[in-house]
Each structure stands twice: as C-alpha cells, then as structure tokens.
Amino acid sequence: MPAASPFIVRKAAVLGAGVMGAQIAAHLVNANVAAVLYELAAKEGDPNGNVLKAIDNLKKFEPSPLSTSSKAGFIQAANYDQHLDLLRECDLVIEAISERLDWKADLYRKVAPYIGEHAIFATNTSGLSVNKLSESFPEPLRKRFCGVHFFNPPRYMHLVELIPARDTDAAILDDLEKFLVTTLGKGVIRAKDTPNFIANRIGVFSMLATLHHAQRLGIGFDVVDALTGTLIGRPKSATFRTADVVGLDTFTHVVNTMKETLPDDPWHQYYEVPSWLKRLIDQGALGQKTRKGVYQKIGNDIHVLDLKTQSYRLSDGKGDEGVVEMLKNKDMAARFEQLHGSGHPQAQFLWSIYRDAFHYCAVNLAQIADNARDLDLAIRWGFGWNRGPFEIWQAAGWRRVAGWIAEDITAGKAMAGVPLPVWVTDPERAGVHQPQGSFSPAERVYRPRSKLPVYRRQPFPDRVLGEEAQYGATIFETDAVRCWHTGDGIAVVSFKSRMHAIGDDVLDGVQQALDEAERNYMGLVIWQTEPPFSVGANLKKTPAGGARPSQPSAIGRLFRQFRKEAESLALKAARRLGVADQLMAGKLAEVEKLVEQFQDTTQALKYSMVPTVAAVDGLALGGGCEFIMHSDRAVATLESYIGLVEAGVGLLPAGGGCKEFALRAVADAKGGDLSPFLQKYFKAVAMAEVGRSAEHAREIGYLRPADKIVMNRFELLEIAKAELRALAAAGYRPPLRPNAIPVAGRSAIATIRAFMVNLLEGGHISEHDYLIGSKIATVMCGGDIEGGSLVDEQWFLDLERRHFMELIATEKTQARIEHTLKTGKPLRN
C-alpha cells in the first residue's frame, strides 16, 4: 500500500473578513500561501465590495499586518453567494466570523458540501466550545475539524492554540502543527476544550484580579499601569491600556463568556463586569478604536478615568518609589519577600494579584492544559509576559510562596474554601519546571517537549525556567564574542555586547572567528542567542553579557574626553587658540582607525575562503546591516528590521554599506544608466530607511534575491546552517575582487544635489541634512570624477572613510551623536 500523501497547504480560505479574519489572510500571504478571503456579499454595487474594503484596509493598519503592501494583491476576494466552489481548491479553511454559536453553525452547514475531501477545517474561536461547534458538521467532516486560535495581531503574536474536538483525527493535528510552526512561524500550544482555552483563561483572569484589587485598595488606573507593565516583565501597555487596545467591548465579551460558561468556578465573583466599565461601553467609549476608553487623549496629553469623580484627569500616576525599588530587585525571591512583607497598599496590591494568579493557575492547570510549560508559554506568547506564572512562582521560591498562599486562604484574604492542590504542597516539590520536563498534574509526571519531527528544526527552542541552553562547545571566547560549534563542522559566532553593538572588541572577535573557520571549519554563521542581530556601531559601550565594563569605544571616548578636556580649557578660548582643534584631531585619529578596522572586517567577511552566513532576527541597524550585506548569504526572520541608519546621527555608512549599494546599482543597471538605481539606494541611505519586515528590506535592497526569509525565529540557525552547507557543497569560492567598477560620477552627484536643493528650499530638510546627503551622494556616485570612470572597491572605501571623518568633525554631527547618547532619540539640527 502506498504511503499517505503529505499534508500540503497549496491554498487556504479564511471565512470572515473582519479585523481578525482579514489579518489571518494577510499572514497567510506573508508566508506565500495563496489565500481566499470570504465575506457576505455587498447588498449594492460589486458583490465583493465588503471583502475588497477589508483587504484595502489592511494597508492602513499600524503595525502593518502585511510584510509589504504589495502582498495585499495576493488575497483573492470572495463572497458566499458566488464563490463557494473555490473552497474545493483549499487544503485549509479557517473560520473567523463573530463569536456567535448559532451564526457559526449556520455557516458550517452552508459550506460543508464544498469542503475538499482531505481539507482541514478549523475555527478561530477565542473561547467557544470546539466540541459544540463540531456538532454542526456532518460526521465524516468532524474528524478533520479543530480549533486554531490565533492571537491579535496574527502577524506579530507568536501564539496559536490548537484545540482538538472529541472526534478530531490526531494525524491532522500533527499536520496542522507542522504547518503553523514552520510555514506561519507560530508557537503552537495544544489546549483542552475548556472556556477561553489557556491564554485567555489565565490572562483575562489576571486582568480581572488586577481590576478587583485595584478597586479594593483604591489605586488609580494609571498607577496600576505604572506598576503592572515593564516593571514586572509585562508589556508596556500593562493592564488598562491593554484593555483599551483590545477594545473594552471585546474584553467584556470574553469576561461574559467566562461568566456564562464557568458557573461553578470558585472565582466566579471576579467575572462580573464592573459598573464603570458598563457605563463606558454604553457611552460608546470602547478604547483605542473610539479614541476614548479608560484613557483619552486630549490635545497632546493623555487623560485617565478617575473612578472617584467619574471624569477624566491628567494621567500622571506613578508607583511609590519604595515599591518600585522592590520591583527592580533582580533576585525574585528577595523581591517577593519584600512585597509580601510590606504594608504599603501598592505592595499589597502586587502581592494580591500575583497570589491570585498563582492560586488560579494551580487549581485549573489539570483542566485546561497538559503541563505547566504549556501554560507558561501560552501566557508569554499570547500576552507578552517575560515569564509565565509558574516560572515566576518557582523563581520566587516554590515552597515559601505556597505557604504564603495557604496562609492567605486560611485568613480569608485569598479565595476561601479553595485549597491548593495536593501536588503543589508535595514536600519534595521545588517547582514545576525541571531539566527533564514540566509537571503534568493529570499524569503526575514531568512531561518532556514534543517529539514531533518539526521541532528537530529548533535546536534552541524558547526555554522555560529550569531548562538550560547548551550552546555547543566553545572554540574561543572573549569579553565581546563567543565562537562555538555543535560538532557539525560549522563555526558560529555570537556577540556578548548589549544589544549586540559592534565595537573594536567585537570586530577583533569576528576576525578571529573567520581565521578559525578558514583553518578548521566548513564556514561561519553569525547568529545571536537572542534578538536583536545588532544595533550597529557601539557609540556608548556597555558591559558585555553582564560582565565587567569594557573600555569605551573610540567614538564614545571621543565625545566623553573631548567635552571634558575642552571644558577644562575654556572651550571658546581654546577654539580661538586652536587647542580644541588639536584635541579633536587626536581623538578623530582613533575614530578613523576604528572605521578602517570595520572596513577590514566586512571585507574579510566578503572574501573569506569559507562561506559566511548572517542569521538575522530583530533589529539589524548600521554596522549590523553592513555585516549582512557583506556575508555570502543572509537568512532573516520575517520580523527582521534592517537598515543603514547612520544619517540619523549625522554620519554616513562607512563599513562598506555605501560601497555595496554602489556595486548593486552597477549590477542592476546591466551596463545601462546607473542613475535611477543609485537614486533608489541613495534614498534608502539618506533617509535612514529601515525595512518594516525582511520582505520590505529585500524591496529596499538591503537583502538580495538569493537571501532567505524564514517565518519561525527558532528555526533560524538550522536554516542558516543548511544554506552554508549548500554553499560549501557547491565548491564554494569567494567572489573575485572587482577592479573595474563604473561610477556615475559628478553629473549624477549634481542631479541628486539639485533634488535636495528643492527639499532644502521647501523647508523639508536642514542645511546639515543637505551636507550629509551631499556626502552620501558623493560616495555612492564614486566621487567628483567623470561618469563611466573605472575604480576598485578600495576607492569607494576610501571615499566612505574620508567623508565619514569630515562629517564627524562638524559641530552639528557631534551634537546629534551627543543627543542620541543622552536621550536615545535623534536630533534634527
């Protein structure tokens, strides 16, 4: 008997073009999956009017659900009256209409005759019973039906919950999980068919507990948000801003679902929508989408609802300084001891919301999830917490915190009459996460990670507390980089600097890694254990990987020392006497050496005798982008934000970025006029343009057609290594060094300057912006020489270095860099 055909999604359909359905369709085409988007036929005009409007609106969303705006054109518009036959072509159908059981059931009966013989049908319900929904299908279809719950916005939220019904064929779950993980880049958690599944059940409960205790202790909404955001490892939007973003009506719907479907829940009293929230909804104040909710922007100021006055006041709430200091304590056990022991209302508020979340998770774990890891990852991936509830509890000291919870239950401070489960208070238990797995209360075992073949592509998956990452065997290690391997003949270099910024020590490390790779390995991959890839040159050196502070970089020293020394000599007098100029000249020489070292390193990447691959995730700015441009291949996650941003601090790319764009313009022109191609790349550099996705970075030109884009960041290293192996297997040789590169020359420089003069006269750019742009144009056009002249790469590198140094010597560029060092924000002068 022949083996069963593998499950392949050639085309998918999404039923429902609301906010969620349209964005799911957008993410399908982001992943190059052909998508058909359905909506009710319009009553007037084009029957596809409703769905076409939804597709058009995708281009207006921020953040964009599309990797590039052109992707919208790949979503096929359809309506239920005319196009049900298209469903026969679809391997996957995702229903995403409103959360009404009767509406969904009607739709299922309508489309069932058109579902393909081997197609999977999945509902995107956020909390309705998957088993109840499956009853609306004919029995033969029920085995191919399940829940697949995306989180909003689907492009950016990592979590997808996969929920089987009673009759679901286990094989289709495995097939769908593989598709969701690799093709769509998601983190899949299998949830049980209970109300609101895992993430919404726990996340919404946590928000309700926060509402309850804030009102009980009289703490203002803005103070609550100051305490429950980044200070405790949660998103900046914290609690009430998150409710506004989600929509107060949507939040209320989820709460009401819990109230209706969990009548026997001991915490049922928490599921009552507060009267103030009902009033806001009745008034049409639904949050961000109506520009008024818990918060309201009035002019340039943010106002917040004050429950005491039932009116809005200026939002200026802050956490108590003492409580904030407690939250800054990195020792979780000490932090919780301080919160639990403090009598301050804000500390008691924080202990109460943590206690209730821990208590609730422990009581409900066995009913809603297979194990503690699934619950923790669901909350991290779906609600943006840095750590899940069980991870926090375990880090704070499992037994001690369990004792405190038990005391509060006895005292009536926690949910009375609901003891902690017996497994929690097992005297041998120190937590739920261990190296061998995470605790499953139903099975009373520590459950290891999934053995599905798709996870072999993730050598270093997202870890939970208790799991140790073993990043191979060390080849060499410095304060700035670690070079290592996993026994497969490929060297990997990872940076240790904060945000993986590039200083002279990182440059030394990369060159050493290249030397090691050429001697002993198949090739070199640049990959970071956590994003970002690199924020570029290190203007302000910080400790590497939490180690001792390393020496300031050349640029950092320049501004620190020059300011200090110039002030001590009385800056104005020193300038008149030329002393300041001499001081500056000495510091500039250090910077020029760093620039030359950077150029040497990027050229070494390009011309190494073994293949080099940049594995990119997150920000890749300035020098980080130049590393990518000089590697033989880049493999980037979709959520990579790549750009040459030096113009923003009054400089130009001098690590070979301008040179590489000039070479790409020559290749694009194919012997014709260079100007239109140079102008495109000039715009990217002069405007410090950053790609909004890896696809957009490819459109700009930072990534090449041969560079690969992957959807799942945890598969990045494996795919980067596969690319390197392919290069090596093909008999890799570095490119020959070009020595006859045609330049656009002075006429092209004049054309670009004329364009900038119009911008200058129109007040769109400053005089200094004009100077920066002129120097970028001069470098990229090959200097003030005749068009068509032939030069080599070193000519461009020398131009880059010279004009970089001229810019860094100007007062206005110095002011821009100093401002960025102090504030982290650009200065326009």
XYZ file of C-alpha atoms in Angstrom, residues 225-744:
520
model
C -0.477 50.539 34.709
C 2.737 52.073 36.040
C 3.105 49.053 38.341
C 1.932 46.223 36.066
C 3.893 46.949 32.880
C 7.597 46.640 32.215
C 8.450 46.825 35.924
C 7.081 43.313 36.389
C 8.069 41.968 32.986
C 4.824 42.585 31.128
C 4.096 44.732 28.056
C 4.348 48.499 28.347
C 0.584 48.708 27.800
C 0.220 46.958 31.199
C -3.423 46.338 32.222
C -5.857 49.112 31.374
C -4.020 50.362 28.292
C -4.108 46.765 27.052
C -7.882 46.664 27.633
C -8.223 49.871 25.602
C -6.131 48.410 22.780
C -8.070 45.128 22.745
C -11.371 47.020 22.904
C -13.465 47.324 26.064
C -16.389 45.658 24.300
C -14.198 42.714 23.229
C -12.747 42.415 26.721
C -16.244 42.446 28.190
C -17.359 39.749 25.758
C -14.535 37.472 26.892
C -15.387 38.146 30.552
C -19.063 37.396 29.941
C -18.098 34.160 28.181
C -16.225 33.103 31.308
C -19.182 34.132 33.491
C -21.668 32.135 31.421
C -19.547 29.034 30.855
C -17.895 28.740 34.272
C -20.832 28.955 36.696
C -19.137 26.685 39.249
C -15.782 28.455 39.201
C -14.849 29.490 42.769
C -13.646 32.824 41.374
C -16.985 33.474 39.651
C -17.426 36.743 41.567
C -14.430 38.131 39.629
C -16.293 37.591 36.352
C -18.723 40.421 36.999
C -18.158 43.342 34.624
C -17.661 46.467 36.795
C -20.360 49.143 36.615
C -17.859 51.769 35.449
C -16.879 49.550 32.513
C -20.527 49.023 31.558
C -21.040 52.796 31.600
C -18.090 53.381 29.274
C -19.409 50.810 26.803
C -22.922 52.292 26.950
C -21.371 55.677 26.132
C -19.555 54.213 23.129
C -16.166 54.665 24.791
C -14.683 51.358 23.644
C -10.990 52.170 23.903
C -8.432 52.869 21.203
C -10.803 52.256 18.284
C -13.143 55.043 19.502
C -10.290 57.190 20.872
C -11.834 57.061 24.312
C -11.930 54.352 26.944
C -10.101 54.056 30.245
C -7.748 56.592 28.671
C -8.444 59.530 26.392
C -6.043 61.757 24.511
C -6.950 65.421 24.810
C -4.642 67.599 22.729
C -1.152 66.299 23.389
C -1.982 64.988 26.847
C -3.211 61.598 27.986
C -6.086 61.649 30.466
C -7.371 58.755 32.545
C -10.765 57.945 34.034
C -10.938 58.740 37.747
C -13.466 56.496 39.493
C -13.897 58.892 42.403
C -15.073 61.764 40.219
C -16.298 59.694 37.240
C -14.436 62.123 34.986
C -11.100 62.237 33.198
C -7.982 63.770 34.720
C -4.398 64.125 33.523
C -2.655 60.746 33.598
C 0.406 61.239 35.788
C 0.256 58.278 38.157
C 3.489 56.672 39.311
C 4.425 53.801 41.540
C 5.662 54.545 45.047
C 9.445 54.902 44.994
C 9.944 52.247 47.643
C 7.694 49.764 45.849
C 9.405 50.486 42.530
C 12.762 49.736 44.165
C 11.371 46.381 45.312
C 10.356 45.576 41.737
C 13.813 46.446 40.452
C 15.369 43.772 42.660
C 16.610 41.099 40.247
C 16.522 38.458 42.979
C 12.961 37.203 42.585
C 12.902 35.534 45.995
C 14.014 38.750 47.728
C 11.547 40.794 45.673
C 8.603 38.642 46.759
C 9.711 38.624 50.360
C 9.671 42.434 50.311
C 6.284 42.660 48.571
C 4.676 40.105 50.874
C 6.081 41.704 53.992
C 5.320 45.318 53.126
C 2.268 47.113 54.439
C 2.225 49.628 51.589
C -1.063 49.384 49.636
C 0.777 49.180 46.314
C 2.971 46.321 47.553
C -0.088 44.522 48.924
C -1.848 45.083 45.599
C 1.026 43.456 43.713
C 1.256 40.521 46.103
C -2.517 40.025 45.813
C -2.571 39.877 42.003
C 0.395 37.511 41.933
C -1.124 35.314 44.664
C -4.480 35.073 42.905
C -2.834 34.238 39.574
C -0.667 31.517 41.160
C -3.633 30.086 43.055
C -5.889 30.105 39.975
C -3.249 28.508 37.728
C -2.548 25.742 40.225
C -6.221 24.894 40.688
C -7.022 24.910 36.963
C -3.841 23.548 35.338
C -5.036 19.951 35.032
C -8.338 21.015 33.436
C -7.020 23.434 30.796
C -3.500 22.313 29.810
C -1.348 19.224 29.583
C 1.515 20.630 31.645
C 2.949 23.741 33.292
C 5.231 24.564 30.351
C 2.240 24.847 28.011
C 0.526 27.285 30.364
C 3.609 29.431 30.878
C 4.476 29.623 27.175
C 0.853 30.405 26.291
C 0.911 33.437 28.578
C 4.331 34.561 27.368
C 3.491 34.180 23.678
C -0.134 35.338 23.896
C 0.066 38.132 26.490
C 3.695 39.200 26.214
C 4.860 38.359 29.737
C 8.603 37.836 30.119
C 7.934 34.859 32.373
C 4.851 32.723 32.876
C 3.029 32.472 36.229
C 4.617 29.170 37.236
C 8.081 30.409 36.250
C 7.644 33.467 38.475
C 6.366 31.362 41.351
C 9.242 28.900 41.045
C 11.841 31.697 40.839
C 10.341 33.325 43.952
C 10.692 30.122 45.968
C 8.009 27.492 45.377
C 7.510 26.162 48.907
C 7.664 29.522 50.645
C 5.198 31.174 48.254
C 2.870 28.164 48.501
C 2.954 28.605 52.280
C 2.038 32.274 51.996
C -0.863 31.442 49.677
C -2.115 28.781 52.100
C -1.946 31.303 54.963
C -3.982 33.830 52.946
C -6.576 31.164 52.105
C -6.966 30.343 55.802
C -7.165 34.045 56.686
C -9.810 34.694 54.017
C -7.557 37.015 52.022
C -7.403 34.602 49.097
C -10.298 32.536 47.740
C -11.572 30.861 50.891
C -12.522 27.215 50.724
C -10.303 26.554 47.693
C -7.153 24.859 48.943
C -4.077 24.486 46.804
C -3.984 21.114 45.005
C -2.122 18.361 46.830
C 0.580 18.208 44.164
C 1.517 21.842 44.894
C 2.310 21.188 48.538
C 4.241 17.952 47.969
C 7.200 18.389 50.366
C 9.574 17.183 47.673
C 8.415 19.780 45.150
C 10.645 22.778 44.451
C 8.773 23.826 41.303
C 7.107 22.550 38.149
C 9.913 23.008 35.635
C 12.878 20.656 35.654
C 15.558 19.822 33.052
C 13.679 16.630 32.142
C 10.379 18.417 31.521
C 7.449 20.258 33.075
C 4.937 18.854 35.536
C 1.679 17.361 34.281
C -0.772 17.127 37.202
C -3.079 14.748 35.305
C -0.274 12.247 34.687
C 1.833 13.088 37.757
C 4.963 13.131 35.574
C 7.366 15.687 34.153
C 6.397 15.975 30.517
C 9.266 16.412 28.016
C 8.922 18.598 24.945
C 7.059 17.418 21.865
C 8.868 14.828 19.752
C 7.168 15.881 16.502
C 9.732 15.974 13.673
C 9.079 19.681 13.065
C 10.793 20.525 16.357
C 14.055 18.968 15.220
C 14.440 22.211 13.281
C 14.635 24.104 16.601
C 17.971 23.288 18.237
C 17.401 26.039 20.811
C 13.644 26.469 21.417
C 12.117 29.108 23.674
C 13.147 27.954 27.132
C 11.268 27.973 30.400
C 12.836 28.310 33.828
C 14.759 25.165 34.686
C 15.776 24.388 31.106
C 19.413 25.079 30.349
C 20.578 26.023 26.866
C 23.780 24.269 25.889
C 25.175 26.357 23.061
C 27.671 23.811 21.775
C 31.378 23.554 22.519
C 33.470 26.692 22.794
C 36.130 27.303 20.156
C 37.262 30.530 21.808
C 35.652 33.221 23.954
C 36.453 36.848 24.732
C 34.640 39.562 26.676
C 32.900 40.540 23.415
C 32.160 37.346 21.454
C 31.893 33.592 21.782
C 32.768 31.297 18.894
C 31.388 27.767 19.161
C 30.249 24.666 17.294
C 27.851 21.753 17.730
C 30.014 19.078 16.168
C 28.698 19.581 12.634
C 31.760 21.299 11.173
C 30.205 24.778 11.211
C 31.551 27.596 13.383
C 29.077 30.012 14.948
C 29.998 33.405 16.379
C 27.680 35.169 18.825
C 28.138 38.651 20.276
C 28.035 39.321 24.020
C 27.725 43.110 23.952
C 24.488 44.791 24.984
C 22.058 44.835 22.028
C 24.948 43.133 20.191
C 26.502 46.504 19.401
C 29.736 46.418 17.435
C 32.892 47.889 18.969
C 36.542 47.265 18.253
C 36.461 44.192 20.529
C 33.593 42.643 18.533
C 35.436 43.394 15.293
C 38.529 41.636 16.668
C 36.359 38.673 17.641
C 34.722 38.370 14.213
C 38.110 38.461 12.501
C 39.409 35.786 14.871
C 36.293 33.677 14.163
C 36.907 33.996 10.425
C 40.506 32.858 10.913
C 39.317 29.819 12.918
C 36.655 28.967 10.333
C 39.130 29.137 7.459
C 41.530 26.815 9.273
C 39.193 24.262 10.798
C 35.559 24.582 9.747
C 33.212 24.418 6.787
C 32.144 28.035 7.242
C 30.969 30.685 9.709
C 27.449 31.681 10.806
C 26.864 34.946 12.676
C 23.915 34.195 14.997
C 22.809 35.704 18.284
C 21.293 33.621 21.069
C 18.595 36.307 21.475
C 17.495 39.168 19.214
C 18.485 41.720 18.058
C 21.054 40.780 15.423
C 22.938 44.041 16.064
C 22.087 47.691 16.608
C 25.316 48.677 14.858
C 28.399 50.571 15.933
C 28.796 50.946 19.667
C 28.610 54.685 20.329
C 28.321 54.107 24.046
C 29.994 50.904 25.190
C 28.222 48.902 27.881
C 29.245 45.745 29.719
C 29.350 42.659 27.519
C 26.910 39.981 28.602
C 26.707 41.419 32.106
C 30.469 41.131 32.569
C 32.770 43.891 33.792
C 32.567 47.193 31.865
C 34.875 47.086 28.860
C 36.800 50.096 27.603
C 34.747 52.799 25.854
C 34.700 52.560 22.069
C 36.621 55.079 20.020
C 33.553 57.175 19.231
C 32.355 57.053 22.837
C 35.807 58.140 24.060
C 35.900 60.936 21.514
C 32.849 62.727 22.866
C 33.396 61.936 26.526
C 37.033 63.051 26.541
C 36.746 65.931 24.127
C 33.883 67.545 26.046
C 35.652 67.136 29.366
C 39.043 68.381 28.193
C 37.626 71.221 26.109
C 35.560 72.482 29.034
C 38.594 72.478 31.321
C 40.487 74.658 28.823
C 37.586 77.087 28.428
C 36.116 75.941 25.165
C 35.739 79.314 23.473
C 39.295 80.403 24.196
C 40.632 77.017 23.205
C 38.919 77.247 19.879
C 40.456 80.647 19.202
C 43.905 79.312 20.077
C 43.463 76.111 18.103
C 43.937 73.861 21.158
C 40.484 72.327 20.788
C 41.184 71.566 17.157
C 44.343 69.710 18.162
C 42.457 67.770 20.792
C 39.773 66.855 18.296
C 42.356 65.817 15.736
C 43.853 63.336 18.199
C 40.502 61.769 19.013
C 39.460 61.695 15.368
C 42.534 59.634 14.570
C 41.222 56.969 16.951
C 37.856 57.008 15.228
C 39.445 56.686 11.815
C 41.340 53.597 12.980
C 38.037 52.077 14.131
C 36.395 52.836 10.774
C 39.312 51.245 8.956
C 39.075 48.187 11.225
C 35.347 47.957 10.475
C 36.003 48.059 6.736
C 38.701 45.420 7.053
C 36.259 43.161 8.911
C 33.392 43.491 6.418
C 35.790 42.888 3.540
C 37.108 39.820 5.349
C 33.536 38.535 5.621
C 33.018 39.042 1.900
C 36.275 37.461 0.743
C 36.716 34.700 3.301
C 37.830 31.389 1.834
C 34.859 29.688 3.539
C 31.193 30.703 3.188
C 29.748 33.185 5.674
C 26.053 33.398 6.579
C 24.356 36.112 8.634
C 21.399 34.662 10.581
C 19.271 37.727 11.283
C 16.447 38.285 13.736
C 15.104 41.591 15.024
C 16.992 44.850 14.601
C 19.971 44.920 12.237
C 20.992 48.547 12.007
C 24.005 50.438 10.713
C 27.060 48.230 11.077
C 24.810 45.228 11.704
C 23.247 45.817 8.290
C 26.725 46.136 6.750
C 27.685 42.738 8.180
C 24.624 41.292 6.423
C 25.449 43.000 3.127
C 28.963 41.547 3.120
C 28.086 37.972 4.114
C 27.732 35.429 1.322
C 24.165 34.797 2.342
C 21.660 36.217 4.784
C 18.894 34.175 6.357
C 16.455 36.519 8.075
C 13.253 36.041 10.031
C 10.249 37.911 8.696
C 10.401 40.160 11.760
C 13.857 41.488 10.952
C 14.119 45.263 10.763
C 17.165 46.073 8.681
C 18.601 49.439 7.690
C 21.553 51.784 7.288
C 20.624 54.460 9.825
C 23.867 56.435 10.173
C 22.361 59.542 8.571
C 20.112 59.824 11.617
C 23.140 60.734 13.755
C 24.711 62.951 11.119
C 27.032 60.341 9.602
C 27.115 58.008 6.614
C 27.687 54.240 6.410
C 31.449 53.695 6.385
C 31.712 49.950 6.896
C 31.193 49.271 3.215
C 27.442 49.913 3.078
C 27.643 52.743 0.538
C 30.132 50.727 -1.483
C 27.865 47.670 -1.579
C 24.895 49.749 -2.735
C 27.054 51.256 -5.486
C 28.007 47.734 -6.613
C 24.372 46.632 -6.541
C 23.409 49.615 -8.678
C 26.024 48.548 -11.235
C 24.625 45.006 -11.255
C 21.040 46.277 -11.555
C 21.919 48.614 -14.442
C 23.372 45.749 -16.517
C 25.606 48.136 -18.446
C 22.976 50.871 -18.736
C 22.393 54.144 -16.889
C 23.341 53.872 -13.220
C 21.413 56.933 -12.076
C 17.919 55.504 -11.420
C 19.326 52.602 -9.429
C 21.706 54.793 -7.446
C 18.881 57.191 -6.648
C 16.842 54.350 -5.155
C 19.726 53.267 -2.920
C 20.677 56.874 -2.116
C 17.154 57.471 -0.806
C 17.429 54.442 1.496
C 20.725 55.648 2.993
C 19.955 59.381 3.156
C 16.558 58.800 4.758
C 17.965 56.153 7.127
C 15.224 53.838 5.868
C 14.569 50.705 7.918
C 12.695 47.761 6.443
C 9.372 47.071 8.172
C 9.975 43.360 7.572
C 12.581 41.194 5.902
C 10.453 41.256 2.740
C 10.454 45.048 2.810
C 14.226 45.034 3.396
C 14.562 42.992 0.229
C 12.453 45.531 -1.680
C 14.703 48.343 -0.430
C 17.831 46.390 -1.388
C 19.378 45.510 1.968
C 18.655 41.834 1.281
C 19.446 40.182 -2.047
C 17.139 37.941 -4.105
C 19.150 34.862 -3.045
C 18.835 35.668 0.671
C 16.302 33.542 2.534
C 13.394 34.617 4.719
C 12.112 32.277 7.423
C 8.965 32.609 9.477
C 9.971 30.983 12.763
C 12.874 32.558 14.632
C 13.596 29.302 16.463
C 14.331 27.594 13.119
C 16.700 30.372 12.024
C 20.009 28.760 12.993
C 19.125 25.408 11.442
C 18.183 27.009 8.117
C 21.266 29.256 8.161
C 23.442 26.170 8.593
C 21.614 24.437 5.739
C 22.373 27.427 3.486
C 26.022 27.301 4.484
C 26.221 23.566 3.781
C 24.721 24.121 0.325
C 27.318 26.800 -0.443
C 30.138 24.557 0.771
C 28.814 21.509 -1.104
C 28.785 23.502 -4.351
C 32.570 24.014 -4.051
C 32.477 27.473 -2.532
C 34.931 30.118 -3.688
C 34.763 33.773 -2.658
C 33.843 36.308 -5.344
C 36.668 37.826 -7.363
C 37.558 41.344 -6.315
C 36.239 43.799 -8.919
C 38.828 46.259 -10.190
C 36.856 47.994 -12.943
C 33.661 49.330 -11.346
C 31.972 52.052 -13.435
C 30.880 55.109 -11.448
C 28.085 57.594 -12.050
